[in-house]
Amino acid sequence: MKIATWNINSVRLRINNVVRFLEVEQPDVLCLQETKAQDHDFPITALHAAGYTHTIFSGEKSYNGVALISRVPLKNVQKNEFAGKQDKRHISAELPGGAVLHNFYVPAGGDIPDRNQNEKFGHKLDFVDGMRGWFGKHASKKAPMILVGDLNIAPLEHDVWSHKQLLDVVSHTPIEVEKLTSLQEHLGWVDASRHFVPHSEKLYSWWSYRNQDWKKSDRGRRLDHIWVTEPLQKGLSKSTILKEMRDWEQPSDHVPVVLEIAV
DNA sequence: ATGGTTGGTTACCAA
């Protein structure tokens, strides 16, 4: 099975890019974040026409929003809330074969990495804690699960262009990394992208719009992740980050992360 | 140290 995750930064603006991606890459399931569309505005017709008839979504006006765009049947759809807000940051479903796929959009967290000065940072920390609490209550290490999404945290030294310069920049601060690592270790999640790329190698999935030439400056971060639980580890076969899509016309600032896996 | 760009909505907020 081929699973992809992509922060699309408005699914309506970029629906043609989504369809082009589906045609070129042929994923079984594409997980989107930041769809920024209410459910009645979701551009479902183009996706059905492309063969992705099992498409589910959870959106709100202007902000957030997640979707599973699938050409295989999905069962037991869930939309959960974390950190005490009714925002649309999670959707999950069971894949053929029984593995459960969770798609998350973790809050970005604002600019100041201090929850006393910036409640958005507090919300982000609470959200990641909430994820850990949820999996502690509802899941086990033995369950075959795939967790994907824009986690808005780049945990490893070479997940950012400069470890030193980003230590106090939201997305790479020690407290965020600690919470994400705690979530990861709790159920023994395997980082599928890093499974195929040494930790010493730079690996990014996001480049800011605020650079004259994103490729030349290459100030990227790996904010988008695909994790699997241990029962699925032996099935991992290939993982890619489609960096070249950052050069597509009117691109998202994120590019897709893709995994091929036996489930 | 600062500002740089984009999207949704339509005054700025969020990323």
PDB file of C-alpha atoms (C1' of nucleotides) in Angstrom:
ATOM      1  CA  MET A   1       0.000   0.000   0.000  1.00  0.00           C
ATOM      2  CA  LYS A   2       1.165   3.502  -0.772  1.00  0.00           C
ATOM      3  CA  ILE A   3       0.361   6.203   1.804  1.00  0.00           C
ATOM      4  CA  ALA A   4       1.104   9.901   1.367  1.00  0.00           C
ATOM      5  CA  THR A   5       0.815  12.927   3.664  1.00  0.00           C
ATOM      6  CA  TRP A   6       0.758  16.541   2.502  1.00  0.00           C
ATOM      7  CA  ASN A   7      -0.032  19.884   4.108  1.00  0.00           C
ATOM      8  CA  ILE A   8      -1.895  21.399   1.179  1.00  0.00           C
ATOM      9  CA  ASN A   9      -2.457  24.929   2.588  1.00  0.00           C
ATOM     10  CA  SER A  10      -5.957  25.261   1.067  1.00  0.00           C
ATOM     11  CA  VAL A  11      -7.385  22.281  -0.780  1.00  0.00           C
ATOM     12  CA  ARG A  12      -9.680  24.475  -2.871  1.00  0.00           C
ATOM     13  CA  LEU A  13      -6.875  26.676  -4.160  1.00  0.00           C
ATOM     14  CA  ARG A  14      -4.697  23.673  -4.964  1.00  0.00           C
ATOM     15  CA  ILE A  15      -7.193  20.996  -6.021  1.00  0.00           C
ATOM     16  CA  ASN A  16      -5.549  20.774  -9.461  1.00  0.00           C
ATOM     17  CA  ASN A  17      -2.193  20.111  -7.775  1.00  0.00           C
ATOM     18  CA  VAL A  18      -3.832  17.403  -5.675  1.00  0.00           C
ATOM     19  CA  VAL A  19      -5.284  15.678  -8.743  1.00  0.00           C
ATOM     20  CA  ARG A  20      -1.984  15.947 -10.598  1.00  0.00           C
ATOM     21  CA  PHE A  21      -0.210  14.384  -7.615  1.00  0.00           C
ATOM     22  CA  LEU A  22      -2.739  11.526  -7.478  1.00  0.00           C
ATOM     23  CA  GLU A  23      -2.285  10.847 -11.194  1.00  0.00           C
ATOM     24  CA  VAL A  24       1.519  10.893 -11.047  1.00  0.00           C
ATOM     25  CA  GLU A  25       2.101   9.085  -7.741  1.00  0.00           C
ATOM     26  CA  GLN A  26      -0.984   6.853  -7.541  1.00  0.00           C
ATOM     27  CA  PRO A  27      -1.116   6.622  -3.746  1.00  0.00           C
ATOM     28  CA  ASP A  28      -3.783   4.402  -2.207  1.00  0.00           C
ATOM     29  CA  VAL A  29      -4.459   7.038   0.442  1.00  0.00           C
ATOM     30  CA  LEU A  30      -3.480  10.708   0.470  1.00  0.00           C
ATOM     31  CA  CYS A  31      -3.732  12.389   3.883  1.00  0.00           C
ATOM     32  CA  LEU A  32      -4.147  16.162   3.744  1.00  0.00           C
ATOM     33  CA  GLN A  33      -3.769  18.860   6.388  1.00  0.00           C
ATOM     34  CA  GLU A  34      -4.709  22.547   6.389  1.00  0.00           C
ATOM     35  CA  THR A  35      -7.532  21.997   3.932  1.00  0.00           C
ATOM     36  CA  LYS A  36      -9.113  25.289   5.117  1.00  0.00           C
ATOM     37  CA  ALA A  37     -12.534  24.274   3.806  1.00  0.00           C
ATOM     38  CA  GLN A  38     -15.823  23.567   5.506  1.00  0.00           C
ATOM     39  CA  ASP A  39     -17.184  20.124   4.670  1.00  0.00           C
ATOM     40  CA  HIS A  40     -19.805  21.479   2.268  1.00  0.00           C
ATOM     41  CA  ASP A  41     -17.050  23.307   0.342  1.00  0.00           C
ATOM     42  CA  PHE A  42     -14.681  20.335   0.002  1.00  0.00           C
ATOM     43  CA  PRO A  43     -13.872  19.790  -3.713  1.00  0.00           C
ATOM     44  CA  ILE A  44     -14.958  16.169  -3.797  1.00  0.00           C
ATOM     45  CA  THR A  45     -16.076  15.943  -7.447  1.00  0.00           C
ATOM     46  CA  ALA A  46     -12.556  16.176  -8.877  1.00  0.00           C
ATOM     47  CA  LEU A  47     -11.346  13.508  -6.451  1.00  0.00           C
ATOM     48  CA  HIS A  48     -14.140  11.081  -7.320  1.00  0.00           C
ATOM     49  CA  ALA A  49     -13.379  11.632 -11.005  1.00  0.00           C
ATOM     50  CA  ALA A  50      -9.753  10.696 -10.302  1.00  0.00           C
ATOM     51  CA  GLY A  51     -10.904   7.396  -8.767  1.00  0.00           C
ATOM     52  CA  TYR A  52     -10.633   8.393  -5.111  1.00  0.00           C
ATOM     53  CA  THR A  53     -14.179   7.554  -4.160  1.00  0.00           C
ATOM     54  CA  HIS A  54     -13.509   6.793  -0.477  1.00  0.00           C
ATOM     55  CA  THR A  55     -12.790  10.316   0.621  1.00  0.00           C
ATOM     56  CA  ILE A  56     -13.558  11.648   4.093  1.00  0.00           C
ATOM     57  CA  PHE A  57     -12.822  14.998   5.639  1.00  0.00           C
ATOM     58  CA  SER A  58     -13.223  17.156   8.695  1.00  0.00           C
ATOM     59  CA  GLY A  59     -12.967  20.867   8.086  1.00  0.00           C
ATOM     60  CA  GLU A  60     -13.831  24.300   9.406  1.00  0.00           C
ATOM     61  CA  LYS A  61     -13.913  27.827   8.065  1.00  0.00           C
ATOM     62  CA  SER A  62     -10.522  29.429   7.259  1.00  0.00           C
ATOM     63  CA  TYR A  63      -8.327  27.280   9.481  1.00  0.00           C
ATOM     64  CA  ASN A  64      -7.063  23.745   9.992  1.00  0.00           C
ATOM     65  CA  GLY A  65      -8.946  20.814   8.433  1.00  0.00           C
ATOM     66  CA  VAL A  66      -7.837  17.272   7.575  1.00  0.00           C
ATOM     67  CA  ALA A  67      -8.859  14.683   4.975  1.00  0.00           C
ATOM     68  CA  LEU A  68      -8.261  11.096   3.871  1.00  0.00           C
ATOM     69  CA  ILE A  69      -8.444  10.792   0.084  1.00  0.00           C
ATOM     70  CA  SER A  70      -8.600   7.088  -0.652  1.00  0.00           C
ATOM     71  CA  ARG A  71      -9.112   4.678  -3.514  1.00  0.00           C
ATOM     72  CA  VAL A  72      -9.458   1.785  -1.063  1.00  0.00           C
ATOM     73  CA  PRO A  73     -12.417   1.393   1.311  1.00  0.00           C
ATOM     74  CA  LEU A  74     -12.123   2.966   4.752  1.00  0.00           C
ATOM     75  CA  LYS A  75     -13.862   1.705   7.882  1.00  0.00           C
ATOM     76  CA  ASN A  76     -14.516   2.996  11.400  1.00  0.00           C
ATOM     77  CA  VAL A  77     -13.918   6.674  10.694  1.00  0.00           C
ATOM     78  CA  GLN A  78     -13.120   8.752  13.777  1.00  0.00           C
ATOM     79  CA  LYS A  79     -12.621  12.467  14.297  1.00  0.00           C
ATOM     80  CA  ASN A  80     -11.135  13.256  17.673  1.00  0.00           C
ATOM     81  CA  GLU A  81     -10.500  16.478  19.563  1.00  0.00           C
ATOM     82  CA  PHE A  82      -7.423  17.258  21.623  1.00  0.00           C
ATOM     83  CA  ALA A  83      -6.362  19.919  24.120  1.00  0.00           C
ATOM     84  CA  GLY A  84      -9.950  20.955  24.796  1.00  0.00           C
ATOM     85  CA  LYS A  85     -10.675  22.631  21.454  1.00  0.00           C
ATOM     86  CA  GLN A  86     -13.185  21.793  18.750  1.00  0.00           C
ATOM     87  CA  ASP A  87     -10.739  22.456  15.923  1.00  0.00           C
ATOM     88  CA  LYS A  88     -10.404  19.979  13.073  1.00  0.00           C
ATOM     89  CA  ARG A  89      -6.974  18.464  13.478  1.00  0.00           C
ATOM     90  CA  HIS A  90      -7.518  14.699  13.425  1.00  0.00           C
ATOM     91  CA  ILE A  91      -9.194  12.064  11.326  1.00  0.00           C
ATOM     92  CA  SER A  92      -8.598   8.315  11.351  1.00  0.00           C
ATOM     93  CA  ALA A  93      -9.879   5.198   9.624  1.00  0.00           C
ATOM     94  CA  GLU A  94      -9.212   1.490   9.342  1.00  0.00           C
ATOM     95  CA  LEU A  95      -7.536   0.313   6.128  1.00  0.00           C
ATOM     96  CA  PRO A  96      -8.171  -2.989   4.323  1.00  0.00           C
ATOM     97  CA  GLY A  97      -6.092  -5.505   6.261  1.00  0.00           C
ATOM     98  CA  GLY A  98      -6.967  -3.927   9.602  1.00  0.00           C
ATOM     99  CA  ALA A  99      -4.269  -1.289  10.166  1.00  0.00           C
ATOM    100  CA  VAL A 100      -5.576   2.033  11.507  1.00  0.00           C
ATOM    101  CA  LEU A 101      -4.391   5.224   9.825  1.00  0.00           C
ATOM    102  CA  HIS A 102      -4.293   8.425  11.922  1.00  0.00           C
ATOM    103  CA  ASN A 103      -3.912  11.811  10.224  1.00  0.00           C
ATOM    104  CA  PHE A 104      -2.933  14.772  12.462  1.00  0.00           C
ATOM    105  CA  TYR A 105      -2.454  18.493  12.043  1.00  0.00           C
ATOM    106  CA  VAL A 106      -0.576  19.622  15.163  1.00  0.00           C
ATOM    107  CA  PRO A 107      -0.891  23.353  15.998  1.00  0.00           C
ATOM    108  CA  ALA A 108       1.990  25.442  14.642  1.00  0.00           C
ATOM    109  CA  GLY A 109       2.381  27.170  18.003  1.00  0.00           C
ATOM    110  CA  GLY A 110       2.914  30.836  17.153  1.00  0.00           C
ATOM    111  CA  ASP A 111       6.226  32.677  17.284  1.00  0.00           C
ATOM    112  CA  ILE A 112       7.264  32.900  20.951  1.00  0.00           C
ATOM    113  CA  PRO A 113       8.346  29.571  22.515  1.00  0.00           C
ATOM    114  CA  ASP A 114       6.950  30.384  25.958  1.00  0.00           C
ATOM    115  CA  ARG A 115       3.476  29.330  27.027  1.00  0.00           C
ATOM    116  CA  ASN A 116       3.217  32.214  29.506  1.00  0.00           C
ATOM    117  CA  GLN A 117       3.654  34.795  26.769  1.00  0.00           C
ATOM    118  CA  ASN A 118       2.030  32.881  23.919  1.00  0.00           C
ATOM    119  CA  GLU A 119      -1.017  30.713  24.461  1.00  0.00           C
ATOM    120  CA  LYS A 120      -0.656  29.178  20.999  1.00  0.00           C
ATOM    121  CA  PHE A 121       2.590  27.590  22.139  1.00  0.00           C
ATOM    122  CA  GLY A 122       0.802  26.239  25.219  1.00  0.00           C
ATOM    123  CA  HIS A 123      -1.922  24.830  22.982  1.00  0.00           C
ATOM    124  CA  LYS A 124       0.697  23.054  20.862  1.00  0.00           C
ATOM    125  CA  LEU A 125       2.359  21.480  23.900  1.00  0.00           C
ATOM    126  CA  ASP A 126      -1.010  20.428  25.325  1.00  0.00           C
ATOM    127  CA  PHE A 127      -2.042  18.976  21.976  1.00  0.00           C
ATOM    128  CA  VAL A 128       1.015  16.697  21.794  1.00  0.00           C
ATOM    129  CA  ASP A 129       0.447  15.671  25.417  1.00  0.00           C
ATOM    130  CA  GLY A 130      -3.177  14.998  24.491  1.00  0.00           C
ATOM    131  CA  MET A 131      -2.111  12.749  21.628  1.00  0.00           C
ATOM    132  CA  ARG A 132       0.061  10.737  24.023  1.00  0.00           C
ATOM    133  CA  GLY A 133      -2.804  10.486  26.489  1.00  0.00           C
ATOM    134  CA  TRP A 134      -5.242   9.399  23.786  1.00  0.00           C
ATOM    135  CA  PHE A 135      -2.992   6.620  22.468  1.00  0.00           C
ATOM    136  CA  GLY A 136      -2.271   5.534  26.038  1.00  0.00           C
ATOM    137  CA  LYS A 137      -5.984   5.124  26.651  1.00  0.00           C
ATOM    138  CA  HIS A 138      -7.181   3.759  23.294  1.00  0.00           C
ATOM    139  CA  ALA A 139      -4.301   1.861  21.679  1.00  0.00           C
ATOM    140  CA  SER A 140      -1.468  -0.562  22.318  1.00  0.00           C
ATOM    141  CA  LYS A 141       2.021  -1.236  20.932  1.00  0.00           C
ATOM    142  CA  LYS A 142       0.740  -4.439  19.367  1.00  0.00           C
ATOM    143  CA  ALA A 143      -1.864  -2.688  17.239  1.00  0.00           C
ATOM    144  CA  PRO A 144      -0.901  -2.146  13.594  1.00  0.00           C
ATOM    145  CA  MET A 145      -1.140   1.634  13.194  1.00  0.00           C
ATOM    146  CA  ILE A 146       0.166   4.339  10.894  1.00  0.00           C
ATOM    147  CA  LEU A 147       0.418   7.932  12.171  1.00  0.00           C
ATOM    148  CA  VAL A 148       0.958  10.687   9.624  1.00  0.00           C
ATOM    149  CA  GLY A 149       0.665  14.394   9.400  1.00  0.00           C
ATOM    150  CA  ASP A 150       2.043  17.862   9.772  1.00  0.00           C
ATOM    151  CA  LEU A 151       3.323  17.514  13.322  1.00  0.00           C
ATOM    152  CA  ASN A 152       4.915  20.993  13.115  1.00  0.00           C
ATOM    153  CA  ILE A 153       7.967  19.700  15.009  1.00  0.00           C
ATOM    154  CA  ALA A 154      11.362  18.850  13.505  1.00  0.00           C
ATOM    155  CA  PRO A 155      12.830  16.587  16.187  1.00  0.00           C
ATOM    156  CA  LEU A 156      16.315  15.639  14.983  1.00  0.00           C
ATOM    157  CA  GLU A 157      19.409  17.783  14.565  1.00  0.00           C
ATOM    158  CA  HIS A 158      19.415  17.250  10.810  1.00  0.00           C
ATOM    159  CA  ASP A 159      15.659  17.757  10.452  1.00  0.00           C
ATOM    160  CA  VAL A 160      16.481  21.492  10.311  1.00  0.00           C
ATOM    161  CA  TRP A 161      18.972  23.558   8.309  1.00  0.00           C
ATOM    162  CA  SER A 162      20.723  24.803  11.449  1.00  0.00           C
ATOM    163  CA  HIS A 163      20.245  22.993  14.743  1.00  0.00           C
ATOM    164  CA  LYS A 164      22.007  25.786  16.666  1.00  0.00           C
ATOM    165  CA  GLN A 165      20.054  28.643  15.106  1.00  0.00           C
ATOM    166  CA  LEU A 166      16.691  26.948  15.508  1.00  0.00           C
ATOM    167  CA  LEU A 167      16.993  25.837  19.133  1.00  0.00           C
ATOM    168  CA  ASP A 168      14.809  28.788  20.183  1.00  0.00           C
ATOM    169  CA  VAL A 169      12.596  28.768  17.110  1.00  0.00           C
ATOM    170  CA  VAL A 170       9.158  27.188  17.502  1.00  0.00           C
ATOM    171  CA  SER A 171       9.231  23.738  15.774  1.00  0.00           C
ATOM    172  CA  HIS A 172      12.696  22.769  17.057  1.00  0.00           C
ATOM    173  CA  THR A 173      12.774  23.869  20.726  1.00  0.00           C
ATOM    174  CA  PRO A 174      13.856  21.239  23.276  1.00  0.00           C
ATOM    175  CA  ILE A 175      10.479  21.176  25.062  1.00  0.00           C
ATOM    176  CA  GLU A 176       8.571  20.415  21.843  1.00  0.00           C
ATOM    177  CA  VAL A 177      11.092  17.819  20.761  1.00  0.00           C
ATOM    178  CA  GLU A 178      10.920  16.197  24.191  1.00  0.00           C
ATOM    179  CA  LYS A 179       7.133  15.930  24.017  1.00  0.00           C
ATOM    180  CA  LEU A 180       7.171  14.530  20.486  1.00  0.00           C
ATOM    181  CA  THR A 181       9.873  12.021  21.432  1.00  0.00           C
ATOM    182  CA  SER A 182       7.863  10.994  24.467  1.00  0.00           C
ATOM    183  CA  LEU A 183       4.816  10.386  22.242  1.00  0.00           C
ATOM    184  CA  GLN A 184       6.965   8.399  19.817  1.00  0.00           C
ATOM    185  CA  GLU A 185       8.659   6.231  22.450  1.00  0.00           C
ATOM    186  CA  HIS A 186       5.482   5.536  24.408  1.00  0.00           C
ATOM    187  CA  LEU A 187       4.138   3.113  21.795  1.00  0.00           C
ATOM    188  CA  GLY A 188       7.492   2.459  20.130  1.00  0.00           C
ATOM    189  CA  TRP A 189       6.557   4.224  16.891  1.00  0.00           C
ATOM    190  CA  VAL A 190       9.075   3.778  14.060  1.00  0.00           C
ATOM    191  CA  ASP A 191       9.914   6.953  12.093  1.00  0.00           C
ATOM    192  CA  ALA A 192       9.398   5.585   8.573  1.00  0.00           C
ATOM    193  CA  SER A 193      11.214   8.411   6.756  1.00  0.00           C
ATOM    194  CA  ARG A 194      14.327   8.080   8.912  1.00  0.00           C
ATOM    195  CA  HIS A 195      14.136   4.291   8.631  1.00  0.00           C
ATOM    196  CA  PHE A 196      15.615   4.747   5.137  1.00  0.00           C
ATOM    197  CA  VAL A 197      17.766   7.880   5.664  1.00  0.00           C
ATOM    198  CA  PRO A 198      20.666   8.127   8.160  1.00  0.00           C
ATOM    199  CA  HIS A 199      20.184  10.619  11.001  1.00  0.00           C
ATOM    200  CA  SER A 200      23.356  12.427   9.831  1.00  0.00           C
ATOM    201  CA  GLU A 201      21.729  13.397   6.534  1.00  0.00           C
ATOM    202  CA  LYS A 202      19.659  16.578   6.140  1.00  0.00           C
ATOM    203  CA  LEU A 203      16.002  15.813   5.410  1.00  0.00           C
ATOM    204  CA  TYR A 204      13.254  18.429   5.009  1.00  0.00           C
ATOM    205  CA  SER A 205       9.590  18.493   4.002  1.00  0.00           C
ATOM    206  CA  TRP A 206       8.897  22.257   4.338  1.00  0.00           C
ATOM    207  CA  TRP A 207      10.524  25.414   3.027  1.00  0.00           C
ATOM    208  CA  SER A 208       9.187  28.854   4.025  1.00  0.00           C
ATOM    209  CA  TYR A 209       7.527  31.127   1.487  1.00  0.00           C
ATOM    210  CA  ARG A 210       9.645  33.928   2.965  1.00  0.00           C
ATOM    211  CA  ASN A 211      12.760  33.124   1.019  1.00  0.00           C
ATOM    212  CA  GLN A 212      13.645  34.621  -2.331  1.00  0.00           C
ATOM    213  CA  ASP A 213      14.919  31.276  -3.566  1.00  0.00           C
ATOM    214  CA  TRP A 214      13.866  28.340  -1.381  1.00  0.00           C
ATOM    215  CA  LYS A 215      16.187  25.936  -3.201  1.00  0.00           C
ATOM    216  CA  LYS A 216      19.244  28.150  -3.083  1.00  0.00           C
ATOM    217  CA  SER A 217      18.937  29.072   0.601  1.00  0.00           C
ATOM    218  CA  ASP A 218      17.617  25.561   1.430  1.00  0.00           C
ATOM    219  CA  ARG A 219      16.496  26.609   4.905  1.00  0.00           C
ATOM    220  CA  GLY A 220      14.145  23.680   5.328  1.00  0.00           C
ATOM    221  CA  ARG A 221      12.624  21.739   8.187  1.00  0.00           C
ATOM    222  CA  ARG A 222      11.141  18.226   8.424  1.00  0.00           C
ATOM    223  CA  LEU A 223       7.715  18.980   9.875  1.00  0.00           C
ATOM    224  CA  ASP A 224       5.772  16.217   8.116  1.00  0.00           C
ATOM    225  CA  HIS A 225       6.035  12.675   9.361  1.00  0.00           C
ATOM    226  CA  ILE A 226       4.975   9.092   8.818  1.00  0.00           C
ATOM    227  CA  TRP A 227       5.305   6.714  11.749  1.00  0.00           C
ATOM    228  CA  VAL A 228       4.294   3.066  12.069  1.00  0.00           C
ATOM    229  CA  THR A 229       3.956   0.759  15.046  1.00  0.00           C
ATOM    230  CA  GLU A 230       6.263  -2.231  15.407  1.00  0.00           C
ATOM    231  CA  PRO A 231       3.921  -4.851  13.904  1.00  0.00           C
ATOM    232  CA  LEU A 232       4.185  -2.937  10.586  1.00  0.00           C
ATOM    233  CA  GLN A 233       7.944  -2.298  10.661  1.00  0.00           C
ATOM    234  CA  LYS A 234       8.881  -5.400   8.687  1.00  0.00           C
ATOM    235  CA  GLY A 235       6.515  -4.274   5.924  1.00  0.00           C
ATOM    236  CA  LEU A 236       8.305  -0.953   5.277  1.00  0.00           C
ATOM    237  CA  SER A 237       9.692  -0.961   1.738  1.00  0.00           C
ATOM    238  CA  LYS A 238      10.251   2.610   0.541  1.00  0.00           C
ATOM    239  CA  SER A 239       9.908   6.196   1.718  1.00  0.00           C
ATOM    240  CA  THR A 240      10.334   9.414  -0.253  1.00  0.00           C
ATOM    241  CA  ILE A 241       9.940  13.158   0.229  1.00  0.00           C
ATOM    242  CA  LEU A 242       8.938  14.788  -3.045  1.00  0.00           C
ATOM    243  CA  LYS A 243      11.141  17.875  -2.807  1.00  0.00           C
ATOM    244  CA  GLU A 244      10.737  18.690  -6.509  1.00  0.00           C
ATOM    245  CA  MET A 245       7.063  19.494  -5.899  1.00  0.00           C
ATOM    246  CA  ARG A 246       8.119  22.640  -4.008  1.00  0.00           C
ATOM    247  CA  ASP A 247       8.813  23.980  -7.528  1.00  0.00           C
ATOM    248  CA  TRP A 248       5.337  23.256  -8.882  1.00  0.00           C
ATOM    249  CA  GLU A 249       3.280  26.240  -9.941  1.00  0.00           C
ATOM    250  CA  GLN A 250       1.670  27.962  -6.930  1.00  0.00           C
ATOM    251  CA  PRO A 251       3.073  25.368  -4.529  1.00  0.00           C
ATOM    252  CA  SER A 252       2.234  24.606  -0.932  1.00  0.00           C
ATOM    253  CA  ASP A 253       5.116  25.400   1.404  1.00  0.00           C
ATOM    254  CA  HIS A 254       5.069  21.690   2.325  1.00  0.00           C
ATOM    255  CA  VAL A 255       5.793  18.778  -0.035  1.00  0.00           C
ATOM    256  CA  PRO A 256       4.347  15.255   0.213  1.00  0.00           C
ATOM    257  CA  VAL A 257       5.969  12.509   2.251  1.00  0.00           C
ATOM    258  CA  VAL A 258       5.238   9.068   0.769  1.00  0.00           C
ATOM    259  CA  LEU A 259       5.526   5.566   2.209  1.00  0.00           C
ATOM    260  CA  GLU A 260       5.211   2.158   0.592  1.00  0.00           C
ATOM    261  CA  ILE A 261       4.322  -0.542   3.087  1.00  0.00           C
ATOM    262  CA  ALA A 262       2.835  -4.021   3.295  1.00  0.00           C
ATOM    263  CA  VAL A 263      -0.160  -3.960   5.625  1.00  0.00           C
TER     264      VAL A 263
ATOM    265  C1'  DA B   1      18.037  42.223  15.084  1.00  0.00           C
ATOM    266  C1'  DT B   2      14.674  42.360  11.379  1.00  0.00           C
ATOM    267  C1'  DG B   3      11.697  41.244   7.692  1.00  0.00           C
ATOM    268  C1'  DG B   4      10.685  38.391   4.349  1.00  0.00           C
ATOM    269  C1'  DT B   5       5.420  35.506   1.636  1.00  0.00           C
ATOM    270  C1'  DT B   6       1.084  33.231   1.337  1.00  0.00           C
ATOM    271  C1'  DG B   7      -4.123  32.060   2.086  1.00  0.00           C
ATOM    272  C1'  DG B   8      -8.709  33.100   3.756  1.00  0.00           C
ATOM    273  C1'  DT B   9     -11.420  36.558   4.382  1.00  0.00           C
ATOM    274  C1'  DT B  10     -12.420  41.004   3.689  1.00  0.00           C
ATOM    275  C1'  DA B  11     -10.025  43.787   9.189  1.00  0.00           C
ATOM    276  C1'  DC B  12      -6.137  41.384   9.905  1.00  0.00           C
ATOM    277  C1'  DC B  13      -5.025  36.600  11.701  1.00  0.00           C
ATOM    278  C1'  DA B  14      -2.389  32.453  11.129  1.00  0.00           C
ATOM    279  C1'  DA B  15       1.330  30.040   9.253  1.00  0.00           C
TER     280       DA B  15
END
